[in-house]
mmCIF file of C-alpha atoms in Angstrom:
data_model
loop_
_atom_site.group_PDB
_atom_site.id
_atom_site.type_symbol
_atom_site.label_atom_id
_atom_site.label_comp_id
_atom_site.label_asym_id
_atom_site.label_seq_id
_atom_site.Cartn_x
_atom_site.Cartn_y
_atom_site.Cartn_z
ATOM 1 C CA UNK A 323 64.444 96.972 121.437
ATOM 2 C CA UNK A 324 66.437 98.444 124.290
ATOM 3 C CA UNK A 325 70.139 98.893 123.699
ATOM 4 C CA UNK A 326 71.957 96.402 125.920
ATOM 5 C CA UNK A 327 75.639 96.774 125.135
ATOM 6 C CA UNK A 328 78.249 98.920 123.454
ATOM 7 C CA UNK A 329 81.257 98.443 121.205
ATOM 8 C CA UNK A 330 84.212 100.821 121.382
ATOM 9 C CA UNK A 331 87.238 101.406 119.156
ATOM 10 C CA UNK A 332 90.472 102.618 120.709
ATOM 11 C CA UNK A 333 93.310 104.426 118.929
ATOM 12 C CA UNK A 334 96.433 102.248 119.065
ATOM 13 C CA UNK A 335 98.796 105.215 119.361
ATOM 14 C CA UNK A 336 96.807 107.213 121.922
ATOM 15 C CA UNK A 337 94.720 104.637 123.797
ATOM 16 C CA UNK A 338 91.755 107.004 123.504
ATOM 17 C CA UNK A 339 88.318 105.994 122.287
ATOM 18 C CA UNK A 340 87.819 106.980 118.651
ATOM 19 C CA UNK A 341 84.356 105.473 118.109
ATOM 20 C CA UNK A 342 81.511 103.906 120.085
ATOM 21 C CA UNK A 343 78.226 102.307 119.028
ATOM 22 C CA UNK A 344 75.348 100.987 121.100
ATOM 23 C CA UNK A 345 74.161 97.442 120.359
ATOM 24 C CA UNK A 346 70.747 95.866 120.858
ATOM 25 C CA UNK A 347 72.219 92.435 121.656
ATOM 26 C CA UNK A 348 75.358 91.658 123.622
ATOM 27 C CA UNK A 349 78.067 90.313 121.308
ATOM 28 C CA UNK A 350 79.275 86.786 121.996
ATOM 29 C CA UNK A 351 82.742 87.871 120.979
ATOM 30 C CA UNK A 352 84.673 90.058 118.579
ATOM 31 C CA UNK A 353 87.417 89.312 116.053
ATOM 32 C CA UNK A 354 89.740 91.919 114.513
ATOM 33 C CA UNK A 355 91.311 90.883 111.218
ATOM 34 C CA UNK A 356 94.281 91.947 109.098
ATOM 35 C CA UNK A 357 91.697 92.581 106.369
ATOM 36 C CA UNK A 358 90.692 95.779 108.212
ATOM 37 C CA UNK A 359 87.367 94.469 109.525
ATOM 38 C CA UNK A 360 86.049 93.663 112.997
ATOM 39 C CA UNK A 361 83.526 90.812 113.203
ATOM 40 C CA UNK A 362 80.983 90.230 115.939
ATOM 41 C CA UNK A 363 78.360 87.547 116.554
ATOM 42 C CA UNK A 364 75.272 87.527 118.754
ATOM 43 C CA UNK A 365 72.550 85.226 120.071
ATOM 44 C CA UNK A 366 70.020 86.725 117.648
ATOM 45 C CA UNK A 367 71.973 84.917 114.909
ATOM 46 C CA UNK A 368 73.728 87.880 113.328
ATOM 47 C CA UNK A 369 77.311 87.858 112.108
ATOM 48 C CA UNK A 370 78.267 91.508 111.655
ATOM 49 C CA UNK A 371 81.320 93.102 110.015
ATOM 50 C CA UNK A 372 82.315 96.572 111.239
ATOM 51 C CA UNK A 373 84.742 99.164 109.923
ATOM 52 C CA UNK A 374 87.404 99.286 112.681
ATOM 53 C CA UNK A 375 87.824 103.073 112.593
ATOM 54 C CA UNK A 376 84.194 104.178 112.592
ATOM 55 C CA UNK A 377 82.400 101.015 113.800
ATOM 56 C CA UNK A 378 79.864 101.468 111.013
ATOM 57 C CA UNK A 379 78.292 98.201 109.858
ATOM 58 C CA UNK A 380 79.894 97.072 106.602
ATOM 59 C CA UNK A 381 77.845 93.884 106.277
ATOM 60 C CA UNK A 382 75.413 91.935 108.430
ATOM 61 C CA UNK A 383 74.021 88.455 107.848
ATOM 62 C CA UNK A 384 71.548 86.440 109.888
ATOM 63 C CA UNK A 385 72.790 82.851 109.772
ATOM 64 C CA UNK A 386 69.462 81.376 110.874
ATOM 65 C CA UNK A 387 70.480 80.173 114.320
ATOM 66 C CA UNK A 388 71.750 81.674 117.557
ATOM 67 C CA UNK A 389 75.498 82.194 117.752
ATOM 68 C CA UNK A 390 76.899 81.330 121.182
ATOM 69 C CA UNK A 391 80.604 81.752 120.466
ATOM 70 C CA UNK A 392 82.904 84.369 119.017
ATOM 71 C CA UNK A 393 83.821 84.533 115.326
ATOM 72 C CA UNK A 394 87.040 82.692 114.460
ATOM 73 C CA UNK A 395 89.288 82.666 111.450
#
């Protein structure tokens, strides 16, 4: 699949990009948590948790249906 979107992490102190990953599906929204995770959802049905510093996938789960809104807590 062609990569359609990207996700970037910015350093709070410097404002400079510290990490970037390319994504196959455009996220429907992102949620940063105090638990040191960033969550994203997409229309392919995946809810994905990322490490906020490296943007490496910590966990990914297909919920069985398309997700048309951002994650909420």
